[in-house]
PDB file of C-alpha atoms in Angstrom:
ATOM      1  CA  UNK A  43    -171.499  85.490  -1.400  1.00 85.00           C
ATOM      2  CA  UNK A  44    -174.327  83.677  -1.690  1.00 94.00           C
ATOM      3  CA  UNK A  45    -175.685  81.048  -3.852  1.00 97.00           C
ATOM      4  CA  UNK A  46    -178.390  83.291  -5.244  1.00 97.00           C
ATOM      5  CA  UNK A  47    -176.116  85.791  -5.930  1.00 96.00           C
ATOM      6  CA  UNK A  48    -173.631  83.591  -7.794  1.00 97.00           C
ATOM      7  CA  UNK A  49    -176.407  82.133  -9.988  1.00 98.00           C
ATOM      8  CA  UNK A  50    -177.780  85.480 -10.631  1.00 98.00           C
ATOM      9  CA  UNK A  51    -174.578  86.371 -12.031  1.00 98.00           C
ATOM     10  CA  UNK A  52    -174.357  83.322 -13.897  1.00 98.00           C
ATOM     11  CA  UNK A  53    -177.397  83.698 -15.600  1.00 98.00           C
ATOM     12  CA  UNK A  54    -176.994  87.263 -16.859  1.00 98.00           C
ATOM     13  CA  UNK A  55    -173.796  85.489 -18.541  1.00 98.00           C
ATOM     14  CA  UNK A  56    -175.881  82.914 -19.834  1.00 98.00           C
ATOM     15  CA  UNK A  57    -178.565  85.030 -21.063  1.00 98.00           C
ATOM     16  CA  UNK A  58    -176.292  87.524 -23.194  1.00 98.00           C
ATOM     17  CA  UNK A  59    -174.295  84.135 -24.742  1.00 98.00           C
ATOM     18  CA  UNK A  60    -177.247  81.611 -25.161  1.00 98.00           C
ATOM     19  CA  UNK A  61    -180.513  81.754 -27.828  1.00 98.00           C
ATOM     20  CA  UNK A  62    -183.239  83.182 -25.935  1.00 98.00           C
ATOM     21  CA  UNK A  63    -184.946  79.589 -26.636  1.00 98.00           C
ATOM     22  CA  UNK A  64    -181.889  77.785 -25.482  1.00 97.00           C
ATOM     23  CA  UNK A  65    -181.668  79.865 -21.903  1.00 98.00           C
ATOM     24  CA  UNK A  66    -185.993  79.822 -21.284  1.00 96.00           C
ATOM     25  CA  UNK A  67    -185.908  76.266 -21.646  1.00 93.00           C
ATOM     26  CA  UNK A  68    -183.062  74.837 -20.034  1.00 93.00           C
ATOM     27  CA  UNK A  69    -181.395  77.454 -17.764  1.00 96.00           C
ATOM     28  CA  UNK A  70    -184.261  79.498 -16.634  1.00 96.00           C
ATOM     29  CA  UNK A  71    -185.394  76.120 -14.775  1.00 94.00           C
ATOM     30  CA  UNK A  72    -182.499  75.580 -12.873  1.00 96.00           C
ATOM     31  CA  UNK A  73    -182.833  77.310  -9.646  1.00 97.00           C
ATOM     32  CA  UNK A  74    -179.733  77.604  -6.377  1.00 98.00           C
ATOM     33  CA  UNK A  75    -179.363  75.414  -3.816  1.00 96.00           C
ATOM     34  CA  UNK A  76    -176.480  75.948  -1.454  1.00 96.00           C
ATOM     35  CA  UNK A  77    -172.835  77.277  -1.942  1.00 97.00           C
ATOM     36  CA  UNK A  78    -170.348  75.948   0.448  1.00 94.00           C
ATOM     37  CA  UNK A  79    -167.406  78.899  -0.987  1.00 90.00           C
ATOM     38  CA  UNK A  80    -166.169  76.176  -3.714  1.00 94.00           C
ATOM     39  CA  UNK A  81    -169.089  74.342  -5.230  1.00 97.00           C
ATOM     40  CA  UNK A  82    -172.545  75.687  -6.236  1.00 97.00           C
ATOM     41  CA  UNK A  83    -175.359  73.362  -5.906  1.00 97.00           C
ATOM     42  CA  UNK A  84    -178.431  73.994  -8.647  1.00 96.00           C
ATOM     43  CA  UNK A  85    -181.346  71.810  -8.173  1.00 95.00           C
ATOM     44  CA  UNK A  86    -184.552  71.279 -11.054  1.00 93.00           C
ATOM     45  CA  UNK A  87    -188.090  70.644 -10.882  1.00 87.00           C
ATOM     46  CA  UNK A  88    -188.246  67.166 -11.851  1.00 89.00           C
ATOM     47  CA  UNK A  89    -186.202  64.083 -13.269  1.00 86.00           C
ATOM     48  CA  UNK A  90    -186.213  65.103 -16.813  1.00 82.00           C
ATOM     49  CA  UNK A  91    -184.592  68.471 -16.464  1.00 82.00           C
ATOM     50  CA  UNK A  92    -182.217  66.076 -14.041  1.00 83.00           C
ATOM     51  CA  UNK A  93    -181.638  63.535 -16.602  1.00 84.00           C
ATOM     52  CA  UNK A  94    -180.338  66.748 -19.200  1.00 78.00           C
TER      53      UNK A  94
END
């Protein structure tokens, strides 16, 4: 598996749980980095999204 792949899946979990508001403003951003088979790196656009 791949980190795309796991954050896909992720995200179709947090779409169907979250406000549609809630997910296009804070998850939507988020976007994979790397999976090394235990931890899945996300990375953001800038320090703000960072800082939440």
């Amino acid at each position: 598996m791949n980190a795309d792949v796991i954050w896909g899946k992720a995200c179709e979990h947090l779409q169907s749980t979250l406000s549609t508001d809630v997910y296009s403003r804070w998850i939507s951003v988020i976007e994979p980095d790397h999976f090394d088979q235990k931890t899945l790196s996300l990375r953001v656009a800038n320090n703000f999204y960072q800082s939440w």
